[in-house]
CSV table of C-alpha atoms and ligand atoms in Angstrom, one decimal:
chain,number,residue,atom,x,y,z
D,1,MET,CA,-66.4,-46.8,-85.9
D,2,SER,CA,-66.5,-44.7,-82.7
D,3,THR,CA,-69.5,-42.6,-81.7
D,4,MET,CA,-69.7,-39.6,-79.4
D,5,ALA,CA,-71.3,-39.6,-76.0
D,6,GLU,CA,-74.0,-37.1,-75.0
D,7,GLY,CA,-72.3,-33.8,-73.9
D,8,GLU,CA,-68.9,-35.0,-75.0
D,9,ILE,CA,-66.5,-32.1,-75.6
D,10,ILE,CA,-64.1,-32.0,-78.6
D,11,TYR,CA,-60.8,-30.9,-77.2
D,12,LEU,CA,-58.5,-30.0,-80.1
D,13,ASP,CA,-56.2,-27.8,-78.0
D,14,ASN,CA,-53.6,-30.4,-76.9
D,15,ASN,CA,-50.7,-27.9,-77.3
D,16,ALA,CA,-52.2,-25.8,-74.6
D,17,THR,CA,-52.5,-28.7,-72.2
D,18,THR,CA,-53.6,-32.3,-72.2
D,19,GLN,CA,-55.9,-34.5,-70.3
D,20,LEU,CA,-54.3,-36.5,-67.5
D,21,ASP,CA,-54.0,-40.2,-68.4
D,22,PRO,CA,-56.0,-42.3,-65.9
D,23,ALA,CA,-52.9,-44.4,-65.4
D,24,VAL,CA,-51.0,-41.3,-64.3
D,25,ILE,CA,-53.7,-40.4,-61.8
D,26,GLU,CA,-53.6,-43.9,-60.4
D,27,GLU,CA,-49.9,-43.7,-59.8
D,28,MET,CA,-50.1,-40.3,-58.2
D,29,LEU,CA,-52.9,-40.9,-55.7
D,30,PRO,CA,-51.0,-42.9,-53.1
D,31,PHE,CA,-48.5,-40.1,-52.8
D,32,LEU,CA,-51.4,-37.7,-52.0
D,33,THR,CA,-52.9,-40.0,-49.4
D,34,LYS,CA,-50.7,-42.7,-47.9
D,35,TYR,CA,-47.1,-41.8,-48.6
D,36,TYR,CA,-46.9,-38.2,-47.5
D,37,GLY,CA,-43.4,-38.4,-46.1
D,38,ASN,CA,-40.8,-35.8,-47.0
D,39,PRO,CA,-38.4,-37.5,-49.4
D,40,SER,CA,-35.5,-36.0,-47.5
D,41,SER,CA,-36.4,-37.6,-44.2
D,42,GLY,CA,-34.2,-40.5,-43.0
D,43,TYR,CA,-36.8,-43.1,-42.0
D,44,ALA,CA,-38.2,-45.9,-44.1
D,45,PHE,CA,-41.7,-44.4,-44.4
D,46,ALA,CA,-40.2,-41.4,-46.3
D,47,ALA,CA,-38.0,-43.7,-48.4
D,48,THR,CA,-41.1,-44.7,-50.3
D,49,ALA,CA,-41.5,-41.2,-51.6
D,50,ARG,CA,-37.7,-41.0,-52.3
D,51,LYS,CA,-37.8,-44.2,-54.3
D,52,ALA,CA,-40.8,-43.1,-56.3
D,53,ILE,CA,-38.9,-39.9,-57.3
D,54,ASN,CA,-36.0,-42.0,-58.4
D,55,LEU,CA,-38.2,-44.2,-60.5
D,56,ALA,CA,-39.7,-41.1,-62.1
D,57,ARG,CA,-36.2,-39.9,-62.9
D,58,GLU,CA,-35.4,-43.2,-64.5
D,59,ARG,CA,-38.5,-43.2,-66.6
D,60,LEU,CA,-38.0,-39.7,-67.8
D,61,ALA,CA,-34.3,-40.5,-68.6
D,62,ALA,CA,-35.5,-43.4,-70.7
D,63,LEU,CA,-37.8,-41.1,-72.7
D,64,LEU,CA,-35.0,-38.6,-73.3
D,65,GLY,CA,-32.2,-41.1,-73.8
D,66,CYS,CA,-30.0,-39.6,-71.1
D,67,GLU,CA,-28.7,-40.5,-67.6
D,68,PRO,CA,-31.1,-40.1,-64.6
D,69,ALA,CA,-28.6,-37.9,-62.9
D,70,GLU,CA,-28.9,-35.4,-65.8
D,71,ILE,CA,-32.5,-34.6,-64.8
D,72,VAL,CA,-33.6,-31.8,-62.5
D,73,PHE,CA,-37.3,-31.7,-61.6
D,74,THR,CA,-38.9,-28.2,-61.7
D,75,SER,CA,-42.3,-26.7,-61.5
D,76,GLY,CA,-42.7,-26.8,-65.3
D,77,GLY,CA,-41.5,-25.5,-68.7
D,78,THR,CA,-41.5,-21.9,-67.7
D,79,GLU,CA,-39.2,-22.5,-64.7
D,80,SER,CA,-36.9,-24.7,-66.6
D,81,ASN,CA,-36.5,-22.1,-69.3
D,82,ASN,CA,-35.9,-19.3,-66.8
D,83,ALA,CA,-33.4,-21.5,-64.9
D,84,VAL,CA,-31.3,-22.0,-68.0
D,85,ILE,CA,-31.2,-18.4,-69.0
D,86,ASN,CA,-30.4,-17.4,-65.4
D,87,SER,CA,-27.6,-20.0,-65.1
D,88,ALA,CA,-25.9,-19.4,-68.4
D,89,LEU,CA,-25.5,-15.7,-67.7
D,90,GLN,CA,-24.2,-16.2,-64.2
D,91,PHE,CA,-21.2,-18.2,-65.1
D,92,GLU,CA,-20.1,-16.5,-68.3
D,93,THR,CA,-18.4,-13.2,-67.7
D,94,ARG,CA,-16.6,-13.0,-71.0
D,95,GLY,CA,-19.6,-11.4,-72.7
D,96,LYS,CA,-23.3,-10.9,-72.5
D,97,ARG,CA,-24.8,-12.1,-75.8
D,98,VAL,CA,-27.7,-14.5,-76.3
D,99,VAL,CA,-29.0,-15.8,-79.6
D,100,THR,CA,-32.6,-16.9,-79.7
D,101,SER,CA,-35.5,-16.9,-82.3
D,102,ALA,CA,-38.4,-14.6,-82.9
D,103,VAL,CA,-40.9,-17.5,-82.5
D,104,GLU,CA,-40.0,-18.7,-79.0
D,105,HIS,CA,-42.6,-19.2,-76.3
D,106,SER,CA,-43.0,-16.3,-73.9
D,107,ALA,CA,-41.2,-18.3,-71.3
D,108,VAL,CA,-38.0,-17.7,-73.3
D,109,LEU,CA,-38.9,-14.4,-74.9
D,110,ARG,CA,-39.7,-12.6,-71.7
D,111,PRO,CA,-36.6,-13.6,-69.7
D,112,CYS,CA,-34.6,-12.6,-72.8
D,113,GLN,CA,-36.3,-9.2,-73.0
D,114,ASP,CA,-35.3,-8.8,-69.3
D,115,LEU,CA,-31.7,-9.6,-70.2
D,116,ALA,CA,-31.8,-7.0,-72.9
D,117,LYS,CA,-33.1,-4.4,-70.4
D,118,ARG,CA,-30.1,-5.2,-68.3
D,119,GLY,CA,-27.7,-4.5,-71.1
D,120,CYS,CA,-27.3,-7.9,-72.6
D,121,ASP,CA,-27.2,-8.1,-76.4
D,122,VAL,CA,-30.1,-10.4,-77.5
D,123,THR,CA,-30.2,-11.5,-81.1
D,124,SER,CA,-33.6,-12.7,-82.2
D,125,LEU,CA,-33.4,-14.7,-85.4
D,126,GLY,CA,-36.3,-14.3,-87.8
D,127,VAL,CA,-38.0,-17.1,-89.8
D,128,ASP,CA,-39.1,-17.5,-93.4
D,129,ARG,CA,-42.7,-17.9,-94.6
D,130,ASP,CA,-42.8,-21.5,-93.6
D,131,GLY,CA,-41.4,-20.8,-90.2
D,132,ASN,CA,-37.9,-22.1,-90.9
D,133,LEU,CA,-34.7,-20.7,-89.5
D,134,ASP,CA,-31.7,-19.9,-91.7
D,135,LEU,CA,-28.8,-21.9,-90.1
D,136,ALA,CA,-26.1,-19.8,-91.9
D,137,GLU,CA,-27.7,-16.8,-90.3
D,138,LEU,CA,-27.7,-18.5,-86.9
D,139,GLU,CA,-24.1,-19.4,-87.2
D,140,ALA,CA,-23.2,-15.9,-88.2
D,141,ALA,CA,-25.1,-14.5,-85.2
D,142,ILE,CA,-22.8,-16.4,-82.8
D,143,LEU,CA,-20.1,-13.8,-82.1
D,144,PRO,CA,-17.1,-14.0,-79.8
D,145,GLY,CA,-19.1,-12.8,-76.7
D,146,THR,CA,-22.0,-15.2,-77.2
D,147,THR,CA,-22.9,-17.2,-74.0
D,148,LEU,CA,-26.1,-19.0,-74.9
D,149,VAL,CA,-28.2,-20.0,-77.9
D,150,SER,CA,-31.8,-20.9,-77.0
D,151,ILE,CA,-33.9,-22.3,-79.8
D,152,MET,CA,-37.1,-24.3,-79.3
D,153,TRP,CA,-37.4,-27.8,-80.6
D,154,ALA,CA,-41.0,-27.5,-81.9
D,155,ASN,CA,-43.2,-24.5,-82.1
D,156,ASN,CA,-46.3,-24.5,-79.9
D,157,GLU,CA,-48.4,-22.5,-82.4
D,158,THR,CA,-47.5,-24.0,-85.8
D,159,GLY,CA,-45.9,-27.3,-84.8
D,160,VAL,CA,-42.8,-26.4,-87.0
D,161,VAL,CA,-39.9,-28.5,-85.9
D,162,PHE,CA,-36.4,-27.0,-86.0
D,163,PRO,CA,-33.3,-29.1,-86.8
D,164,ILE,CA,-32.1,-29.1,-83.2
D,165,GLU,CA,-29.3,-31.6,-83.6
D,166,LYS,CA,-27.8,-29.5,-86.4
D,167,ILE,CA,-28.2,-26.3,-84.4
D,168,ALA,CA,-26.6,-28.0,-81.3
D,169,GLU,CA,-23.7,-29.2,-83.4
D,170,ILE,CA,-23.1,-25.6,-84.7
D,171,CYS,CA,-23.1,-24.4,-81.1
D,172,ARG,CA,-20.7,-27.1,-80.0
D,173,GLU,CA,-18.3,-26.2,-82.8
D,174,LYS,CA,-18.5,-22.6,-81.7
D,175,ARG,CA,-18.2,-23.6,-78.0
D,176,VAL,CA,-21.4,-21.9,-77.0
D,177,LEU,CA,-24.0,-23.4,-74.6
D,178,PHE,CA,-27.1,-24.6,-76.3
D,179,HIS,CA,-30.6,-24.8,-74.8
D,180,THR,CA,-33.8,-26.1,-76.4
D,181,ASP,CA,-37.3,-25.5,-75.1
D,182,ALA,CA,-38.6,-29.0,-75.9
D,183,VAL,CA,-41.9,-28.6,-74.2
D,184,GLN,CA,-43.9,-29.4,-77.4
D,185,ALA,CA,-41.5,-32.0,-78.7
D,186,THR,CA,-41.3,-34.2,-75.7
D,187,GLY,CA,-43.3,-37.3,-76.2
D,188,LYS,CA,-44.0,-36.4,-79.8
D,189,ILE,CA,-40.6,-36.8,-81.3
D,190,PRO,CA,-38.1,-39.6,-80.5
D,191,MET,CA,-35.1,-38.2,-78.6
D,192,ARG,CA,-31.7,-39.4,-77.7
D,193,LEU,CA,-29.7,-36.9,-75.7
D,194,ARG,CA,-26.8,-39.3,-74.9
D,195,ASP,CA,-23.8,-38.1,-76.9
D,196,SER,CA,-25.8,-35.2,-78.3
D,197,PRO,CA,-24.3,-31.7,-78.1
D,198,ILE,CA,-27.5,-30.3,-76.4
D,199,ASN,CA,-26.5,-28.8,-73.0
D,200,PHE,CA,-30.0,-27.9,-71.6
D,201,LEU,CA,-33.5,-29.1,-72.5
D,202,SER,CA,-36.8,-28.0,-70.9
D,203,LEU,CA,-40.0,-30.0,-70.7
D,204,SER,CA,-43.3,-29.9,-69.0
D,205,ALA,CA,-45.5,-32.8,-67.8
D,206,HIS,CA,-48.9,-31.3,-68.6
D,207,LYS,CA,-48.1,-31.2,-72.4
D,208,PHE,CA,-47.9,-35.0,-72.5
D,209,HIS,CA,-50.8,-36.2,-70.3
D,210,GLY,CA,-49.0,-35.5,-66.9
D,211,PRO,CA,-50.0,-33.0,-64.2
D,212,LYS,CA,-49.7,-29.3,-64.4
D,213,GLY,CA,-47.0,-27.6,-62.3
D,214,ALA,CA,-44.4,-30.3,-62.9
D,215,GLY,CA,-41.6,-30.3,-65.4
D,216,ALA,CA,-37.9,-31.0,-65.8
D,217,LEU,CA,-34.7,-29.6,-67.0
D,218,TYR,CA,-32.1,-31.8,-68.6
D,219,VAL,CA,-28.6,-30.6,-67.8
D,220,SER,CA,-25.9,-32.6,-69.6
D,221,ARG,CA,-23.2,-34.1,-67.4
D,222,GLN,CA,-20.5,-31.8,-68.7
D,223,THR,CA,-22.5,-28.6,-68.3
D,224,ARG,CA,-22.1,-26.3,-65.3
D,225,PHE,CA,-25.4,-25.2,-63.8
D,226,SER,CA,-26.2,-22.7,-61.1
D,227,PRO,CA,-29.7,-23.1,-59.5
D,228,LEU,CA,-32.4,-20.6,-60.0
D,229,ILE,CA,-34.0,-21.6,-56.7
D,230,ALA,CA,-31.6,-22.0,-53.8
D,231,GLY,CA,-32.7,-23.8,-50.7
D,232,GLY,CA,-32.3,-27.3,-49.2
D,233,GLY,CA,-30.0,-29.7,-51.1
D,234,GLN,CA,-32.8,-31.2,-53.2
D,235,GLU,CA,-32.2,-32.4,-56.7
D,236,ASN,CA,-28.5,-32.7,-56.0
D,237,GLY,CA,-28.3,-29.1,-55.0
D,238,ARG,CA,-29.7,-28.0,-58.4
D,239,ARG,CA,-33.3,-27.0,-57.3
D,240,GLY,CA,-34.2,-26.2,-53.7
D,241,GLY,CA,-37.6,-26.9,-52.2
D,242,THR,CA,-39.4,-30.0,-51.0
D,243,GLU,CA,-40.2,-32.1,-54.1
D,244,ASN,CA,-43.7,-32.1,-55.5
D,245,VAL,CA,-43.8,-35.9,-55.0
D,246,ALA,CA,-47.1,-36.8,-56.5
D,247,SER,CA,-46.6,-34.6,-59.6
D,248,ILE,CA,-43.1,-35.9,-60.1
D,249,VAL,CA,-44.5,-39.5,-59.9
D,250,GLY,CA,-47.2,-38.4,-62.4
D,251,LEU,CA,-44.5,-36.9,-64.7
D,252,GLY,CA,-42.6,-40.2,-64.6
D,253,LYS,CA,-45.6,-42.3,-65.5
D,254,ALA,CA,-46.6,-39.9,-68.3
D,255,ALA,CA,-43.0,-40.2,-69.7
D,256,GLU,CA,-43.2,-44.0,-69.5
D,257,LEU,CA,-46.5,-44.0,-71.4
D,258,ALA,CA,-45.2,-41.4,-74.0
D,259,LEU,CA,-42.2,-43.7,-74.7
D,260,LYS,CA,-44.6,-46.7,-75.1
D,261,TYR,CA,-46.8,-44.8,-77.6
D,262,LEU,CA,-43.8,-43.4,-79.4
D,263,ALA,CA,-42.4,-46.9,-79.9
D,264,GLU,CA,-45.7,-48.2,-81.1
D,265,GLY,CA,-45.9,-45.4,-83.7
D,266,GLN,CA,-48.0,-42.2,-83.5
D,267,CYS,CA,-49.8,-43.0,-86.7
D,268,ASN,CA,-53.2,-42.5,-85.2
D,269,ILE,CA,-52.6,-38.9,-84.1
D,270,ARG,CA,-50.8,-38.1,-87.3
D,271,SER,CA,-53.5,-39.7,-89.5
D,272,MET,CA,-56.3,-37.8,-87.5
D,273,ARG,CA,-54.4,-34.5,-88.1
D,274,ASP,CA,-53.8,-35.3,-91.8
D,275,ARG,CA,-57.4,-36.3,-92.4
D,276,PHE,CA,-58.7,-33.1,-90.7
D,277,GLU,CA,-56.3,-30.9,-92.5
D,278,LYS,CA,-56.8,-32.4,-95.9
D,279,PHE,CA,-60.6,-32.1,-95.5
D,280,MET,CA,-60.4,-28.4,-94.4
D,281,LEU,CA,-58.2,-27.5,-97.4
D,282,GLU,CA,-60.7,-29.1,-99.7
D,283,ALA,CA,-63.9,-28.0,-98.1
D,284,VAL,CA,-63.0,-24.4,-97.3
D,285,SER,CA,-61.8,-22.0,-100.0
D,286,GLY,CA,-59.2,-19.6,-98.9
D,287,ALA,CA,-57.8,-21.9,-96.3
D,288,SER,CA,-54.1,-22.5,-95.9
D,289,VAL,CA,-51.7,-24.3,-93.6
D,290,ASN,CA,-49.2,-22.2,-91.6
D,291,GLY,CA,-45.8,-23.9,-91.9
D,292,ALA,CA,-46.9,-26.1,-94.8
D,293,GLY,CA,-43.5,-26.3,-96.3
D,294,ALA,CA,-41.7,-27.1,-93.0
D,295,ALA,CA,-41.1,-30.2,-91.0
D,296,ARG,CA,-44.0,-30.3,-88.4
D,297,LEU,CA,-45.1,-32.1,-85.3
D,298,PRO,CA,-47.6,-34.9,-86.2
D,299,ASN,CA,-50.3,-33.4,-84.0
D,300,THR,CA,-50.6,-29.7,-84.9
D,301,SER,CA,-52.6,-28.0,-87.6
D,302,SER,CA,-52.4,-24.2,-87.8
D,303,LEU,CA,-54.8,-23.0,-90.4
D,304,SER,CA,-55.4,-19.6,-91.8
D,305,PHE,CA,-58.8,-18.7,-93.2
D,306,GLN,CA,-59.4,-15.7,-95.5
D,307,GLY,CA,-62.2,-13.4,-94.3
D,308,ILE,CA,-62.5,-14.4,-90.7
D,309,GLU,CA,-61.4,-13.0,-87.3
D,310,SER,CA,-60.1,-15.8,-85.1
D,311,PRO,CA,-61.7,-14.6,-81.8
D,312,SER,CA,-65.2,-14.8,-83.4
D,313,ALA,CA,-64.4,-18.2,-84.8
D,314,LEU,CA,-63.3,-19.4,-81.3
D,315,LEU,CA,-66.5,-18.2,-79.8
D,316,LEU,CA,-68.7,-20.0,-82.3
D,317,LEU,CA,-66.7,-23.2,-82.1
D,318,ALA,CA,-66.9,-23.1,-78.3
D,319,ARG,CA,-70.7,-22.9,-78.5
D,320,GLN,CA,-70.4,-26.3,-80.3
D,321,VAL,CA,-68.1,-27.5,-77.6
D,322,ILE,CA,-65.1,-27.6,-80.0
D,323,TYR,CA,-62.1,-26.2,-78.3
D,324,CYS,CA,-59.1,-24.9,-80.2
D,325,SER,CA,-57.1,-21.7,-80.1
D,326,ALA,CA,-55.8,-18.7,-82.0
D,327,GLY,CA,-52.0,-18.8,-81.4
D,328,SER,CA,-51.0,-19.8,-77.9
D,329,ALA,CA,-53.2,-20.1,-74.9
D,330,CYS,CA,-51.1,-17.7,-72.9
D,331,ARG,CA,-52.3,-14.9,-75.1
D,332,THR,CA,-56.0,-15.4,-74.6
D,333,GLY,CA,-57.6,-12.1,-73.6
D,334,SER,CA,-55.0,-10.1,-75.3
D,335,GLN,CA,-55.9,-8.5,-78.6
D,336,GLU,CA,-52.3,-8.8,-79.8
D,337,ALA,CA,-52.0,-11.2,-82.8
D,338,SER,CA,-49.6,-14.1,-82.6
D,339,HIS,CA,-45.9,-13.0,-82.7
D,340,VAL,CA,-45.1,-16.4,-84.3
D,341,LEU,CA,-47.4,-15.9,-87.3
D,342,ARG,CA,-46.4,-12.3,-87.7
D,343,ALA,CA,-42.7,-13.4,-87.8
D,344,MET,CA,-43.6,-15.8,-90.6
D,345,ASN,CA,-45.6,-13.3,-92.6
D,346,PRO,CA,-44.8,-9.7,-91.5
D,347,GLY,CA,-47.0,-7.9,-94.0
D,348,SER,CA,-50.1,-10.0,-93.7
D,349,ASP,CA,-53.1,-10.2,-91.4
D,350,GLY,CA,-52.8,-14.0,-91.4
D,351,ALA,CA,-52.1,-14.0,-87.7
D,352,ARG,CA,-55.6,-12.6,-87.0
D,353,ARG,CA,-57.2,-15.2,-89.3
D,354,SER,CA,-55.6,-18.3,-87.9
D,355,LEU,CA,-56.8,-21.2,-85.8
D,356,ARG,CA,-54.7,-23.8,-84.2
D,357,PHE,CA,-56.0,-27.3,-83.9
D,358,SER,CA,-53.8,-29.7,-81.9
D,359,PHE,CA,-54.7,-33.3,-81.5
D,360,GLY,CA,-53.9,-35.9,-78.8
D,361,ARG,CA,-54.3,-39.6,-78.1
D,362,PHE,CA,-57.6,-39.1,-76.4
D,363,ASN,CA,-59.3,-37.7,-79.5
D,364,THR,CA,-61.5,-40.1,-81.4
D,365,ASP,CA,-62.3,-40.5,-85.1
D,366,ALA,CA,-65.9,-39.5,-84.2
D,367,GLN,CA,-64.7,-36.2,-82.8
D,368,ILE,CA,-62.7,-35.5,-86.0
D,369,ASP,CA,-65.8,-36.3,-88.0
D,370,ARG,CA,-67.8,-33.8,-86.0
D,371,ALA,CA,-65.0,-31.1,-86.2
D,372,ILE,CA,-64.9,-31.6,-90.0
D,373,GLU,CA,-68.6,-31.1,-90.2
D,374,VAL,CA,-68.8,-28.0,-87.9
D,375,VAL,CA,-65.6,-26.0,-88.6
D,376,PRO,CA,-66.4,-25.2,-92.3
D,377,LYS,CA,-69.9,-24.1,-91.4
D,378,VAL,CA,-68.6,-21.7,-88.8
D,379,ILE,CA,-66.1,-20.2,-91.3
D,380,GLU,CA,-68.9,-19.8,-93.8
D,381,LYS,CA,-71.1,-18.2,-91.2
D,382,LEU,CA,-68.4,-15.7,-90.2
D,383,ARG,CA,-67.7,-14.8,-93.9
D,384,GLN,CA,-71.4,-14.2,-94.5
D,385,SER,CA,-71.7,-11.9,-91.5
D,386,ALA,CA,-68.5,-10.1,-92.5
D,387,ALA,CA,-69.9,-9.5,-95.9
D,388,ARG,CA,-73.0,-7.9,-94.4
D,389,THR,CA,-71.0,-5.5,-92.3
D,390,PRO,CA,-68.4,-4.2,-94.8
D,391,VAL,CA,-67.0,-1.7,-92.2
D,392,ALA,CA,-65.8,-4.5,-89.9
D,393,ALA,CA,-64.5,-6.5,-92.9
D,394,ALA,CA,-62.4,-3.6,-94.2
D,395,VAL,CA,-60.5,-3.1,-90.9
E,1,LIG,C1,-46.5,-24.7,-72.6
E,1,LIG,C2,-45.2,-24.3,-73.0
E,1,LIG,C3,-44.3,-23.7,-72.1
E,1,LIG,C4,-44.6,-23.5,-70.7
E,1,LIG,O1,-44.7,-24.7,-69.9
E,1,LIG,P1,-45.4,-24.6,-68.5
E,1,LIG,O2,-45.2,-25.9,-67.9
E,1,LIG,O3,-46.9,-24.4,-68.8
E,1,LIG,O4,-44.8,-23.5,-67.7
E,1,LIG,C5,-43.0,-23.4,-72.6
E,1,LIG,N1,-42.7,-23.6,-73.9
E,1,LIG,C6,-43.5,-24.1,-74.8
E,1,LIG,C7,-43.1,-24.3,-76.2
E,1,LIG,C8,-44.8,-24.5,-74.4
E,1,LIG,O5,-45.6,-25.0,-75.3
């Protein structure tokens, strides 16, 4: 049985970002110190950096089940998503229609809103109470002028997993490009892109124990791609700019580790999440799981609690050094409730009463024990204070 160290924080926000794996740091360091050559330079000293990038590309390709040449390194998930939306609409002149979902990350939503402002027809598909898409509705939304369908693989707030292979197949039959924001799915769900109908896939290193500011875009061999960032001929002319060598090396190592842990089975993270969730449902009345009836990532638990306001809950939990979030991290500071939870339950205030706990391989059983002890007490405390101030409770 593990115990907790003095001052140890309980980080249950692994969908916001993750701790760097020490093995990742170890592989990155020489590229910040010794091997500072520009990978594009011709001499042997620089070849060390070039070879390291190639190794990272092979390791990531192994995780995705694709060819190394199908990978373009980027600055992260946001850039990858923007690059796809930019590219797909440059080539296709036969129409300007994009189909996406109402629960996408802002790194897809915002560029789509920009397209709409520029006169593009953007169809945003709704979801049901469990966060599921209706595939018949998706198919019907693909009209003759549709250029791109962009649907995330797994939702960052609820962990709900969409049937991406089926959706990609529908798009292939309709001859429409298909992109998936797989930032949350990468390293958590086995993938095999070889022979799959997915054209584009976005991922980000810092969501699977790699460094921030590094990511990749998978572009299938048959798919045309026009770069978002033009410059030198880096990344086979698909992404200009001197490579972020150390971070790409870190991404590659993180991918290798993710594949190893996936192959060994993620039972530990799933069982931690399940134990936490089961306990919360039993110990706290008026608690429910967002997306309970859908397929979900093994690491995410989005819970709604009657009679609380999530910002106050986050404050009290942070005082106990338990870190989780209400919706996505990108919204912190904004008073707006999660668009994902609102899409699942339009008439309800559930979005304002929800907390997301997301687990990772550095969490321990002792940390889960502590969270199980503290979270119900915090909810109880908030409910008592809400009962004392009926005005606030009635809002
Ligand atoms: C974190 C996240 C992103 C953004 O990735 P960055 O590398 O932080 O830019 C995009 N989509 C989803 C689903 C995410 O969870």
